[in-house]
mmCIF file of C-alpha atoms and ligand atoms in Angstrom:
data_model
loop_
_atom_site.group_PDB
_atom_site.id
_atom_site.type_symbol
_atom_site.label_atom_id
_atom_site.label_comp_id
_atom_site.label_asym_id
_atom_site.label_seq_id
_atom_site.Cartn_x
_atom_site.Cartn_y
_atom_site.Cartn_z
ATOM 1 C CA MET A 1493 27.053 27.617 -59.750
ATOM 2 C CA LEU A 1494 24.282 29.252 -61.761
ATOM 3 C CA ASN A 1495 20.769 28.599 -60.500
ATOM 4 C CA PHE A 1496 19.066 27.666 -63.754
ATOM 5 C CA LYS A 1497 15.770 26.785 -62.058
ATOM 6 C CA GLU A 1498 15.446 30.236 -60.446
ATOM 7 C CA LEU A 1499 16.534 31.993 -63.622
ATOM 8 C CA SER A 1500 13.986 30.127 -65.732
ATOM 9 C CA LYS A 1501 11.243 31.075 -63.268
ATOM 10 C CA LYS A 1502 12.268 34.705 -63.150
ATOM 11 C CA TYR A 1503 12.776 35.300 -66.882
ATOM 12 C CA GLN A 1504 10.736 32.445 -68.457
ATOM 13 C CA THR A 1505 12.019 30.226 -71.260
ATOM 14 C CA PRO A 1506 13.393 29.903 -73.895
ATOM 15 C CA LEU A 1507 16.252 31.917 -72.439
ATOM 16 C CA TYR A 1508 19.917 32.597 -73.056
ATOM 17 C CA ILE A 1509 22.195 33.056 -70.029
ATOM 18 C CA TYR A 1510 25.750 34.416 -70.257
ATOM 19 C CA ASP A 1511 28.305 34.176 -67.462
ATOM 20 C CA PHE A 1512 30.218 37.456 -67.743
ATOM 21 C CA GLU A 1513 32.910 36.396 -65.265
ATOM 22 C CA ASP A 1514 33.700 33.480 -67.524
ATOM 23 C CA ILE A 1515 33.890 35.745 -70.594
ATOM 24 C CA LYS A 1516 36.376 37.968 -68.742
ATOM 25 C CA ARG A 1517 38.482 34.951 -67.787
ATOM 26 C CA ASN A 1518 38.613 33.704 -71.367
ATOM 27 C CA TYR A 1519 39.566 37.139 -72.676
ATOM 28 C CA PHE A 1520 42.425 37.557 -70.208
ATOM 29 C CA GLU A 1521 43.698 34.022 -70.786
ATOM 30 C CA LEU A 1522 44.060 34.771 -74.470
ATOM 31 C CA LYS A 1523 45.553 38.206 -73.926
ATOM 32 C CA ASP A 1524 48.008 36.678 -71.506
ATOM 33 C CA ALA A 1525 49.092 33.962 -73.957
ATOM 34 C CA PHE A 1526 50.470 36.678 -76.253
ATOM 35 C CA ARG A 1527 52.065 38.776 -73.520
ATOM 36 C CA ALA A 1528 55.533 38.472 -75.088
ATOM 37 C CA ARG A 1529 54.342 40.730 -77.955
ATOM 38 C CA LYS A 1530 52.193 43.724 -78.692
ATOM 39 C CA SER A 1531 48.786 42.170 -79.258
ATOM 40 C CA LEU A 1532 45.213 43.148 -79.939
ATOM 41 C CA VAL A 1533 42.277 40.819 -79.332
ATOM 42 C CA CYS A 1534 39.604 41.811 -81.843
ATOM 43 C CA TYR A 1535 36.577 39.876 -80.646
ATOM 44 C CA ALA A 1536 34.572 38.360 -83.526
ATOM 45 C CA VAL A 1537 31.272 40.167 -83.088
ATOM 46 C CA LYS A 1538 29.423 37.588 -85.183
ATOM 47 C CA ALA A 1539 29.725 35.013 -82.386
ATOM 48 C CA ASN A 1540 27.543 37.004 -79.994
ATOM 49 C CA SER A 1541 26.702 40.612 -80.752
ATOM 50 C CA ASN A 1542 24.588 41.511 -77.740
ATOM 51 C CA LEU A 1543 25.431 45.125 -76.846
ATOM 52 C CA SER A 1544 26.085 44.274 -73.202
ATOM 53 C CA VAL A 1545 28.540 41.547 -74.204
ATOM 54 C CA LEU A 1546 30.289 44.046 -76.496
ATOM 55 C CA LYS A 1547 30.320 46.684 -73.744
ATOM 56 C CA LEU A 1548 31.942 44.207 -71.372
ATOM 57 C CA LEU A 1549 34.629 43.484 -73.957
ATOM 58 C CA ALA A 1550 35.085 47.204 -74.647
ATOM 59 C CA GLU A 1551 35.752 47.692 -70.928
ATOM 60 C CA LEU A 1552 38.383 44.959 -71.097
ATOM 61 C CA GLU A 1553 39.979 46.966 -73.946
ATOM 62 C CA ALA A 1554 39.197 44.473 -76.691
ATOM 63 C CA GLY A 1555 38.825 45.471 -80.322
ATOM 64 C CA ALA A 1556 36.268 44.070 -82.748
ATOM 65 C CA ASP A 1557 36.319 41.975 -85.891
ATOM 66 C CA CYS A 1558 33.187 42.804 -87.892
ATOM 67 C CA VAL A 1559 31.610 41.419 -91.065
ATOM 68 C CA SER A 1560 28.986 44.050 -91.788
ATOM 69 C CA MET A 1561 28.410 47.728 -91.143
ATOM 70 C CA GLY A 1562 25.730 46.599 -88.703
ATOM 71 C CA GLU A 1563 28.436 44.896 -86.642
ATOM 72 C CA VAL A 1564 30.787 47.882 -86.940
ATOM 73 C CA LYS A 1565 28.036 50.157 -85.654
ATOM 74 C CA ARG A 1566 27.160 47.786 -82.830
ATOM 75 C CA ALA A 1567 30.802 47.641 -81.758
ATOM 76 C CA MET A 1568 31.118 51.435 -81.787
ATOM 77 C CA TYR A 1569 27.769 51.902 -80.030
ATOM 78 C CA ALA A 1570 28.989 49.602 -77.244
ATOM 79 C CA GLY A 1571 32.150 51.674 -76.806
ATOM 80 C CA ILE A 1572 34.805 49.819 -78.818
ATOM 81 C CA PRO A 1573 37.068 52.528 -80.258
ATOM 82 C CA LYS A 1574 37.231 52.926 -84.031
ATOM 83 C CA TYR A 1575 40.984 52.386 -84.084
ATOM 84 C CA LYS A 1576 40.462 48.821 -82.836
ATOM 85 C CA ILE A 1577 37.834 47.830 -85.420
ATOM 86 C CA ILE A 1578 38.476 45.594 -88.437
ATOM 87 C CA PHE A 1579 35.943 45.154 -91.231
ATOM 88 C CA SER A 1580 36.167 41.759 -93.004
ATOM 89 C CA GLY A 1581 33.869 39.777 -95.292
ATOM 90 C CA VAL A 1582 33.778 38.620 -98.917
ATOM 91 C CA GLY A 1583 30.849 40.774 -99.938
ATOM 92 C CA LYS A 1584 31.037 44.369 -98.755
ATOM 93 C CA ARG A 1585 28.646 46.822 -100.390
ATOM 94 C CA ASP A 1586 29.850 50.215 -101.700
ATOM 95 C CA ASP A 1587 27.963 52.097 -99.004
ATOM 96 C CA GLU A 1588 29.577 49.903 -96.332
ATOM 97 C CA ILE A 1589 33.069 50.509 -97.744
ATOM 98 C CA GLU A 1590 32.377 54.237 -97.882
ATOM 99 C CA GLU A 1591 31.151 54.324 -94.302
ATOM 100 C CA ALA A 1592 34.114 52.271 -93.081
ATOM 101 C CA ILE A 1593 36.518 54.773 -94.677
ATOM 102 C CA LEU A 1594 34.629 57.759 -93.279
ATOM 103 C CA LYS A 1595 34.403 56.190 -89.812
ATOM 104 C CA ASP A 1596 38.199 55.861 -89.945
ATOM 105 C CA ILE A 1597 38.282 52.334 -88.509
ATOM 106 C CA LEU A 1598 41.601 50.504 -88.078
ATOM 107 C CA MET A 1599 41.471 48.617 -91.392
ATOM 108 C CA ILE A 1600 39.318 47.100 -94.086
ATOM 109 C CA ASN A 1601 40.241 43.472 -94.701
ATOM 110 C CA ILE A 1602 40.192 42.928 -98.457
ATOM 111 C CA GLU A 1603 39.150 39.533 -99.821
ATOM 112 C CA SER A 1604 39.503 39.867 -103.619
ATOM 113 C CA GLU A 1605 41.111 41.922 -106.356
ATOM 114 C CA ALA A 1606 37.705 43.224 -107.404
ATOM 115 C CA GLU A 1607 37.107 44.441 -103.868
ATOM 116 C CA PHE A 1608 40.528 46.124 -103.882
ATOM 117 C CA ASP A 1609 39.426 48.029 -107.012
ATOM 118 C CA ARG A 1610 36.168 49.137 -105.345
ATOM 119 C CA VAL A 1611 37.911 50.277 -102.162
ATOM 120 C CA GLU A 1612 40.468 52.258 -104.160
ATOM 121 C CA LEU A 1613 37.739 53.845 -106.277
ATOM 122 C CA ILE A 1614 35.629 54.806 -103.278
ATOM 123 C CA ALA A 1615 38.628 56.147 -101.340
ATOM 124 C CA ALA A 1616 39.601 58.242 -104.381
ATOM 125 C CA LYS A 1617 36.072 59.646 -104.618
ATOM 126 C CA LEU A 1618 36.265 60.594 -100.932
ATOM 127 C CA ASP A 1619 39.840 61.827 -101.381
ATOM 128 C CA LYS A 1620 40.930 59.704 -98.425
ATOM 129 C CA LYS A 1621 43.461 56.955 -97.906
ATOM 130 C CA ALA A 1622 41.883 53.634 -96.925
ATOM 131 C CA ARG A 1623 43.904 51.539 -94.467
ATOM 132 C CA ILE A 1624 43.697 47.904 -95.508
ATOM 133 C CA SER A 1625 44.831 44.392 -94.790
ATOM 134 C CA ILE A 1626 44.609 41.544 -97.272
ATOM 135 C CA ARG A 1627 43.090 38.228 -96.345
ATOM 136 C CA VAL A 1628 45.470 35.592 -97.590
ATOM 137 C CA ASN A 1629 44.159 32.141 -98.328
ATOM 138 C CA PRO A 1630 47.096 29.856 -97.449
ATOM 139 C CA ASN A 1631 45.434 26.767 -98.977
ATOM 140 C CA ILE A 1632 45.519 24.778 -95.755
ATOM 141 C CA ASP A 1633 43.022 22.137 -94.724
ATOM 142 C CA ALA A 1634 41.816 23.186 -91.281
ATOM 143 C CA LYS A 1635 40.215 19.764 -90.680
ATOM 144 C CA THR A 1636 36.952 21.105 -89.328
ATOM 145 C CA HIS A 1637 33.305 20.945 -90.489
ATOM 146 C CA PRO A 1638 33.241 21.848 -94.214
ATOM 147 C CA TYR A 1639 30.690 24.635 -93.585
ATOM 148 C CA ILE A 1640 33.118 26.442 -91.277
ATOM 149 C CA SER A 1641 36.373 25.630 -93.077
ATOM 150 C CA THR A 1642 37.704 28.654 -94.957
ATOM 151 C CA GLY A 1643 41.397 28.288 -95.749
ATOM 152 C CA LEU A 1644 41.383 26.180 -98.904
ATOM 153 C CA ASN A 1645 41.446 27.412 -102.508
ATOM 154 C CA GLU A 1646 38.036 25.812 -102.965
ATOM 155 C CA ASN A 1647 36.578 28.148 -100.303
ATOM 156 C CA LYS A 1648 35.285 31.598 -101.236
ATOM 157 C CA PHE A 1649 37.501 33.406 -98.723
ATOM 158 C CA GLY A 1650 40.726 35.349 -99.215
ATOM 159 C CA ILE A 1651 43.321 35.660 -101.975
ATOM 160 C CA ASP A 1652 46.115 33.199 -102.851
ATOM 161 C CA ILE A 1653 49.655 34.132 -101.852
ATOM 162 C CA GLU A 1654 50.940 35.166 -105.293
ATOM 163 C CA ASN A 1655 48.000 37.417 -106.084
ATOM 164 C CA ALA A 1656 48.045 38.849 -102.580
ATOM 165 C CA LYS A 1657 51.657 39.875 -103.119
ATOM 166 C CA LYS A 1658 50.761 41.600 -106.396
ATOM 167 C CA LEU A 1659 47.991 43.491 -104.630
ATOM 168 C CA TYR A 1660 50.330 44.651 -101.873
ATOM 169 C CA ILE A 1661 52.644 46.051 -104.534
ATOM 170 C CA ARG A 1662 49.692 47.813 -106.152
ATOM 171 C CA ALA A 1663 48.679 49.128 -102.731
ATOM 172 C CA LYS A 1664 52.148 50.513 -102.106
ATOM 173 C CA ASN A 1665 51.943 52.530 -105.307
ATOM 174 C CA SER A 1666 48.381 53.706 -104.757
ATOM 175 C CA ASN A 1667 47.507 57.190 -103.535
ATOM 176 C CA TYR A 1668 44.366 55.927 -101.892
ATOM 177 C CA ILE A 1669 45.301 52.624 -100.269
ATOM 178 C CA GLU A 1670 47.593 52.153 -97.301
ATOM 179 C CA PRO A 1671 48.467 48.507 -96.566
ATOM 180 C CA ILE A 1672 48.990 48.054 -92.833
ATOM 181 C CA GLY A 1673 47.877 44.483 -92.154
ATOM 182 C CA ILE A 1674 48.056 40.911 -93.331
ATOM 183 C CA HIS A 1675 45.340 38.459 -92.408
ATOM 184 C CA PHE A 1676 44.363 34.813 -92.526
ATOM 185 C CA HIS A 1677 41.573 32.763 -90.983
ATOM 186 C CA ILE A 1678 41.441 29.122 -91.985
ATOM 187 C CA GLY A 1679 38.302 27.983 -90.214
ATOM 188 C CA SER A 1680 36.331 27.772 -87.019
ATOM 189 C CA GLN A 1681 36.186 25.243 -84.180
ATOM 190 C CA LEU A 1682 39.772 24.173 -84.884
ATOM 191 C CA THR A 1683 41.003 21.495 -82.518
ATOM 192 C CA ASP A 1684 44.285 20.734 -84.240
ATOM 193 C CA LEU A 1685 47.158 23.224 -84.004
ATOM 194 C CA LYS A 1686 49.083 21.945 -87.007
ATOM 195 C CA PRO A 1687 47.085 23.766 -89.723
ATOM 196 C CA ILE A 1688 47.359 27.074 -87.835
ATOM 197 C CA GLU A 1689 51.080 26.525 -87.403
ATOM 198 C CA GLU A 1690 51.489 25.881 -91.140
ATOM 199 C CA ALA A 1691 49.339 28.848 -92.106
ATOM 200 C CA SER A 1692 51.293 31.133 -89.755
ATOM 201 C CA LEU A 1693 54.563 30.095 -91.392
ATOM 202 C CA ILE A 1694 53.231 30.612 -94.928
ATOM 203 C CA VAL A 1695 51.749 34.016 -94.162
ATOM 204 C CA ALA A 1696 54.752 35.128 -92.087
ATOM 205 C CA SER A 1697 56.967 34.273 -95.051
ATOM 206 C CA LEU A 1698 54.883 36.621 -97.225
ATOM 207 C CA LEU A 1699 55.150 39.264 -94.503
ATOM 208 C CA LYS A 1700 58.946 39.007 -94.657
ATOM 209 C CA GLN A 1701 58.937 39.256 -98.465
ATOM 210 C CA LEU A 1702 56.832 42.409 -98.212
ATOM 211 C CA LYS A 1703 59.299 43.912 -95.783
ATOM 212 C CA VAL A 1704 62.054 43.438 -98.377
ATOM 213 C CA LEU A 1705 59.858 45.321 -100.848
ATOM 214 C CA ASP A 1706 59.611 48.134 -98.302
ATOM 215 C CA ILE A 1707 55.956 47.433 -97.600
ATOM 216 C CA ASP A 1708 55.659 48.053 -93.921
ATOM 217 C CA ILE A 1709 52.990 45.796 -92.421
ATOM 218 C CA LYS A 1710 52.177 46.577 -88.792
ATOM 219 C CA PHE A 1711 49.455 44.050 -87.969
ATOM 220 C CA PHE A 1712 49.679 40.281 -88.352
ATOM 221 C CA ASP A 1713 46.105 39.070 -88.012
ATOM 222 C CA ILE A 1714 45.766 35.348 -87.320
ATOM 223 C CA GLY A 1715 41.960 35.303 -87.444
ATOM 224 C CA GLY A 1716 39.895 33.341 -84.973
ATOM 225 C CA GLY A 1717 38.950 29.700 -84.922
ATOM 226 C CA ILE A 1718 40.268 28.254 -81.660
ATOM 227 C CA GLY A 1719 38.023 25.317 -80.861
ATOM 228 C CA ILE A 1720 36.224 24.816 -77.574
ATOM 229 C CA ARG A 1721 35.151 21.676 -75.783
ATOM 230 C CA TYR A 1722 31.513 20.849 -76.587
ATOM 231 C CA ASN A 1723 31.762 17.222 -75.571
ATOM 232 C CA ASP A 1724 34.991 15.500 -74.679
ATOM 233 C CA GLU A 1725 37.141 16.623 -77.610
ATOM 234 C CA GLU A 1726 40.760 17.600 -77.048
ATOM 235 C CA THR A 1727 41.377 21.120 -78.234
ATOM 236 C CA ILE A 1728 44.241 23.555 -78.734
ATOM 237 C CA ARG A 1729 46.149 24.829 -75.687
ATOM 238 C CA LEU A 1730 46.430 28.597 -75.769
ATOM 239 C CA TYR A 1731 50.077 28.499 -74.784
ATOM 240 C CA ASP A 1732 50.934 26.238 -77.764
ATOM 241 C CA TYR A 1733 48.802 28.383 -80.070
ATOM 242 C CA ALA A 1734 50.584 31.577 -79.096
ATOM 243 C CA GLN A 1735 54.025 29.946 -79.223
ATOM 244 C CA ALA A 1736 53.390 28.630 -82.741
ATOM 245 C CA VAL A 1737 52.433 32.085 -83.981
ATOM 246 C CA LEU A 1738 55.259 33.846 -82.169
ATOM 247 C CA ALA A 1739 57.804 31.356 -83.524
ATOM 248 C CA ALA A 1740 56.640 32.079 -87.092
ATOM 249 C CA LEU A 1741 57.058 35.801 -86.408
ATOM 250 C CA LYS A 1742 60.620 35.627 -85.114
ATOM 251 C CA GLY A 1743 62.669 38.533 -86.416
ATOM 252 C CA THR A 1744 59.662 40.703 -87.229
ATOM 253 C CA ASP A 1745 58.146 43.589 -85.344
ATOM 254 C CA VAL A 1746 54.410 43.358 -85.859
ATOM 255 C CA THR A 1747 51.440 43.554 -83.538
ATOM 256 C CA VAL A 1748 49.656 40.216 -83.352
ATOM 257 C CA VAL A 1749 45.909 40.527 -83.858
ATOM 258 C CA CYS A 1750 43.588 37.635 -83.141
ATOM 259 C CA GLU A 1751 39.854 37.427 -83.767
ATOM 260 C CA PRO A 1752 38.385 34.880 -81.374
ATOM 261 C CA GLY A 1753 34.642 34.542 -81.149
ATOM 262 C CA ARG A 1754 33.691 31.098 -79.924
ATOM 263 C CA TYR A 1755 36.638 30.861 -77.526
ATOM 264 C CA ILE A 1756 35.555 33.990 -75.677
ATOM 265 C CA VAL A 1757 31.823 33.336 -75.386
ATOM 266 C CA GLY A 1758 31.027 29.743 -76.414
ATOM 267 C CA ASN A 1759 31.243 27.941 -73.117
ATOM 268 C CA SER A 1760 30.080 31.007 -71.181
ATOM 269 C CA GLY A 1761 26.559 30.689 -72.562
ATOM 270 C CA TYR A 1762 23.622 28.426 -71.736
ATOM 271 C CA PHE A 1763 20.266 28.005 -73.392
ATOM 272 C CA LEU A 1764 17.363 27.158 -71.094
ATOM 273 C CA THR A 1765 14.226 25.555 -72.408
ATOM 274 C CA SER A 1766 11.193 24.044 -70.655
ATOM 275 C CA VAL A 1767 9.644 20.671 -71.242
ATOM 276 C CA LEU A 1768 6.179 20.835 -72.799
ATOM 277 C CA TYR A 1769 5.440 17.139 -73.233
ATOM 278 C CA GLU A 1770 6.916 13.728 -73.402
ATOM 279 C CA LYS A 1771 5.613 11.548 -76.219
ATOM 280 C CA VAL A 1772 6.321 8.099 -77.528
ATOM 281 C CA ASN A 1773 5.868 7.245 -81.217
ATOM 282 C CA ASN A 1774 5.802 3.496 -81.519
ATOM 283 C CA THR A 1775 8.817 2.869 -79.271
ATOM 284 C CA LYS A 1776 10.711 6.117 -79.757
ATOM 285 C CA ARG A 1777 10.734 8.592 -76.903
ATOM 286 C CA PHE A 1778 10.611 12.330 -77.651
ATOM 287 C CA VAL A 1779 10.961 15.198 -75.215
ATOM 288 C CA VAL A 1780 9.195 18.210 -76.735
ATOM 289 C CA VAL A 1781 10.501 21.543 -75.453
ATOM 290 C CA ASP A 1782 9.525 25.203 -75.881
ATOM 291 C CA GLY A 1783 12.776 26.221 -77.614
ATOM 292 C CA GLY A 1784 13.315 25.434 -81.281
ATOM 293 C CA MET A 1785 15.751 25.488 -84.171
ATOM 294 C CA ASN A 1786 14.821 29.130 -84.667
ATOM 295 C CA ASP A 1787 16.444 29.808 -81.251
ATOM 296 C CA LEU A 1788 19.527 27.598 -81.515
ATOM 297 C CA LEU A 1789 20.247 26.416 -85.034
ATOM 298 C CA ARG A 1790 23.602 24.673 -84.626
ATOM 299 C CA PRO A 1791 22.322 21.109 -84.051
ATOM 300 C CA SER A 1792 20.025 21.324 -87.108
ATOM 301 C CA LEU A 1793 22.489 23.096 -89.389
ATOM 302 C CA TYR A 1794 25.738 21.308 -88.565
ATOM 303 C CA LYS A 1795 24.534 18.316 -86.559
ATOM 304 C CA ALA A 1796 26.557 20.051 -83.838
ATOM 305 C CA TYR A 1797 26.738 18.430 -80.442
ATOM 306 C CA HIS A 1798 25.509 20.424 -77.441
ATOM 307 C CA ALA A 1799 25.300 18.774 -74.041
ATOM 308 C CA VAL A 1800 21.726 18.719 -72.751
ATOM 309 C CA GLU A 1801 20.993 18.214 -69.055
ATOM 310 C CA ALA A 1802 17.841 18.173 -66.971
ATOM 311 C CA VAL A 1803 17.893 20.761 -64.177
ATOM 312 C CA ASP A 1804 17.142 19.360 -60.695
ATOM 313 C CA VAL A 1805 15.481 16.175 -61.976
ATOM 314 C CA SER A 1806 16.691 12.706 -61.119
ATOM 315 C CA GLY A 1807 15.416 9.166 -61.622
ATOM 316 C CA ASP A 1808 15.911 6.361 -64.090
ATOM 317 C CA ILE A 1809 17.302 7.490 -67.403
ATOM 318 C CA SER A 1810 16.384 6.302 -70.873
ATOM 319 C CA LYS A 1811 17.153 7.287 -74.458
ATOM 320 C CA CYS A 1812 15.237 10.108 -76.135
ATOM 321 C CA ASP A 1813 15.381 12.859 -78.778
ATOM 322 C CA VAL A 1814 14.987 16.427 -77.561
ATOM 323 C CA VAL A 1815 12.916 18.278 -80.154
ATOM 324 C CA GLY A 1816 11.358 21.707 -80.585
ATOM 325 C CA PRO A 1817 7.936 22.918 -81.754
ATOM 326 C CA VAL A 1818 9.016 24.112 -85.229
ATOM 327 C CA CYS A 1819 7.443 22.353 -88.197
ATOM 328 C CA GLU A 1820 10.596 20.673 -89.465
ATOM 329 C CA SER A 1821 12.011 17.234 -88.766
ATOM 330 C CA GLY A 1822 15.381 18.970 -88.474
ATOM 331 C CA ASP A 1823 14.143 20.803 -85.386
ATOM 332 C CA PHE A 1824 16.095 18.977 -82.698
ATOM 333 C CA PHE A 1825 18.687 19.762 -80.031
ATOM 334 C CA ALA A 1826 19.918 16.239 -79.344
ATOM 335 C CA LYS A 1827 19.281 12.710 -80.551
ATOM 336 C CA ASP A 1828 19.500 9.472 -78.633
ATOM 337 C CA ILE A 1829 20.617 11.002 -75.370
ATOM 338 C CA GLU A 1830 19.896 9.687 -71.896
ATOM 339 C CA LEU A 1831 17.548 11.767 -69.761
ATOM 340 C CA PRO A 1832 15.383 10.980 -66.739
ATOM 341 C CA ARG A 1833 11.599 10.917 -67.049
ATOM 342 C CA LEU A 1834 10.447 14.536 -67.430
ATOM 343 C CA LYS A 1835 7.213 16.348 -66.787
ATOM 344 C CA HIS A 1836 5.633 19.558 -68.052
ATOM 345 C CA GLY A 1837 7.623 22.545 -66.751
ATOM 346 C CA ASP A 1838 10.892 20.758 -66.061
ATOM 347 C CA VAL A 1839 13.847 22.743 -67.342
ATOM 348 C CA LEU A 1840 16.644 21.569 -69.628
ATOM 349 C CA VAL A 1841 19.943 23.372 -69.979
ATOM 350 C CA ILE A 1842 21.706 23.250 -73.320
ATOM 351 C CA LYS A 1843 25.372 23.992 -72.865
ATOM 352 C CA SER A 1844 28.063 25.784 -74.890
ATOM 353 C CA ALA A 1845 25.407 28.039 -76.389
ATOM 354 C CA GLY A 1846 27.153 31.396 -75.982
ATOM 355 C CA ALA A 1847 28.618 31.516 -79.507
ATOM 356 C CA TYR A 1848 26.565 31.348 -82.712
ATOM 357 C CA GLY A 1849 23.446 30.781 -80.636
ATOM 358 C CA PHE A 1850 21.228 33.815 -80.295
ATOM 359 C CA VAL A 1851 22.893 35.573 -83.254
ATOM 360 C CA MET A 1852 21.777 32.816 -85.618
ATOM 361 C CA SER A 1853 18.237 32.779 -84.293
ATOM 362 C CA SER A 1854 15.285 33.795 -86.451
ATOM 363 C CA ASN A 1855 11.576 34.463 -86.323
ATOM 364 C CA TYR A 1856 10.727 31.328 -88.300
ATOM 365 C CA ASN A 1857 7.203 30.105 -87.531
ATOM 366 C CA SER A 1858 6.536 33.657 -86.202
ATOM 367 C CA ARG A 1859 8.299 32.867 -82.980
ATOM 368 C CA GLY A 1860 9.724 35.805 -81.072
ATOM 369 C CA ARG A 1861 13.411 35.569 -80.265
ATOM 370 C CA ALA A 1862 14.395 34.471 -76.756
ATOM 371 C CA ALA A 1863 15.401 36.837 -73.960
ATOM 372 C CA GLU A 1864 19.048 37.179 -72.916
ATOM 373 C CA VAL A 1865 20.358 37.489 -69.365
ATOM 374 C CA ALA A 1866 23.824 38.306 -67.993
ATOM 375 C CA ILE A 1867 25.257 37.014 -64.742
ATOM 376 C CA GLU A 1868 27.935 39.258 -63.283
ATOM 377 C CA ASN A 1869 29.257 39.530 -59.728
ATOM 378 C CA GLY A 1870 26.675 36.972 -58.637
ATOM 379 C CA LYS A 1871 23.771 39.101 -59.948
ATOM 380 C CA ASP A 1872 21.521 38.471 -62.908
ATOM 381 C CA ARG A 1873 20.170 41.142 -65.245
ATOM 382 C CA LEU A 1874 18.170 41.224 -68.459
ATOM 383 C CA ILE A 1875 20.267 42.321 -71.451
ATOM 384 C CA ARG A 1876 17.692 41.729 -74.193
ATOM 385 C CA LYS A 1877 13.950 41.548 -73.867
ATOM 386 C CA ARG A 1878 11.978 38.616 -75.168
ATOM 387 C CA GLU A 1879 10.445 39.580 -78.531
ATOM 388 C CA SER A 1880 6.701 40.169 -78.453
ATOM 389 C CA PHE A 1881 4.035 39.801 -81.130
ATOM 390 C CA GLU A 1882 4.229 43.594 -81.553
ATOM 391 C CA ASP A 1883 7.936 43.273 -82.356
ATOM 392 C CA LEU A 1884 7.143 40.635 -84.963
ATOM 393 C CA ILE A 1885 4.710 42.820 -86.913
ATOM 394 C CA ARG A 1886 6.296 46.236 -86.316
ATOM 395 C CA LEU A 1887 7.747 46.650 -89.825
ATOM 396 C CA GLU A 1888 4.660 45.334 -91.636
ATOM 397 C CA LYS A 1889 1.540 46.600 -89.949
ATOM 398 C CA GLU A 1890 1.507 50.053 -91.580
ATOM 399 C CA PHE A 1891 1.079 48.379 -94.982
ATOM 400 C CA LEU A 1892 -2.199 46.632 -94.178
HETATM 401 N N1 LLP B 2075 37.523 35.883 -88.096
HETATM 402 C C1 LLP B 2075 36.927 35.586 -89.256
HETATM 403 C C2 LLP B 2075 37.406 36.217 -90.485
HETATM 404 C C3 LLP B 2075 35.863 34.669 -89.280
HETATM 405 O O1 LLP B 2075 35.273 34.368 -90.434
HETATM 406 C C4 LLP B 2075 35.416 34.071 -88.074
HETATM 407 C C5 LLP B 2075 34.289 33.135 -88.056
HETATM 408 C C6 LLP B 2075 36.062 34.423 -86.871
HETATM 409 C C7 LLP B 2075 37.121 35.325 -86.923
HETATM 410 C C8 LLP B 2075 35.669 33.859 -85.536
HETATM 411 O O2 LLP B 2075 35.812 32.489 -85.498
HETATM 412 P P1 LLP B 2075 35.713 31.710 -84.105
HETATM 413 O O3 LLP B 2075 36.847 32.178 -83.244
HETATM 414 O O4 LLP B 2075 34.409 32.043 -83.499
HETATM 415 O O5 LLP B 2075 35.812 30.287 -84.490
HETATM 416 N N2 LLP B 2075 28.208 29.579 -87.315
HETATM 417 C C9 LLP B 2075 29.330 28.681 -87.194
HETATM 418 C C10 LLP B 2075 30.648 29.392 -87.116
HETATM 419 C C11 LLP B 2075 30.929 30.332 -88.278
HETATM 420 C C12 LLP B 2075 32.227 31.031 -88.141
HETATM 421 C C13 LLP B 2075 32.396 32.075 -89.184
HETATM 422 N N3 LLP B 2075 33.605 32.828 -89.094
HETATM 423 C C14 LLP B 2075 29.093 27.760 -85.998
HETATM 424 O O6 LLP B 2075 28.052 27.881 -85.364
HETATM 425 O O7 LLP B 2075 29.914 26.914 -85.703
#
């Protein structure tokens, strides 16, 4: 068990802790689920892009799913080989497309016809052939939070089946585009298998039609999105997930690519924060802590649930809101939860904070970002320093 009290003393708070053994376990569980096929796990860098996390995954032979050149460069810097890197995203800039082609990554995942045109133009200018996949929008309701649902026509992501097919035909006849993949991702934190099953069937049917047209797709990319348990929700079993995808792919010979982010790192991460004060307004009890929405935005942005527990404190419990120091009423980690009476310096652990935690943090209110620590083989080590005041003003001070 991790010793949160010791870790908070040693590294101070607010602090992110990642259990690397747990990350390894999650990675191998997923890899194992697809063992009946050639598969490539392209970790979604956006979930947690700390270089040490990426290096760990590189050592496990994972690839990377990236949504900016910054992420591509991070992945490569951490040792993920270029031939395992996918570049997705609805809004790629010309310079990013150019760099992706020059870096010779596995494939660029195209999200619109206009982007197809740009990629073709840029590849022609470079006199290179760009390897691509097309993100198909299967028009499936993923039944998750609307902010992280992506597979419906009303969402900005991907291309509908008919237009995707037309683009594949264009790609086949292009001197500068080589279609090698087909992709879908219908949303994040999915806890119901049905929509993934349906999407797999729809996209696999397009794959088979392309085969008839002599368009040889090698990678079937099922995106990410597997939900994790934040509270007591039932979520998808990996075995069922893999079986659903493999069943849709019967009779084909493609490598399955998946792009999990949250599943790999979500429950492997913890956010530690210290109690500053308790206060009561009228009858409402607040626990004010030193971490804020700038450190962990998910509760404020999505009203997301994260379990909050007091470390090594017992006693009678009562209802309270756990709130941060940022000047916004939306700055909270939990509302109406039961905690024992707390004093200055007591530590709270906020669970399931490994995915979309640190990466979504900001310097709002001129607060430095938290430090990050890895636990591996029973040892702890710093993997990102706490940001200082110097860090905050570094890019501005020369202009005074
Ligand atoms: N692939 C693509 C194309 C994606 O857009 C995403 C996530 C993933 C893979 C990884 O999804 P995952 O396996 O982690 O569910 N900030 C939100 C989540 C945004 C997800 C965006 N796309 C949150 O905190 O819940």
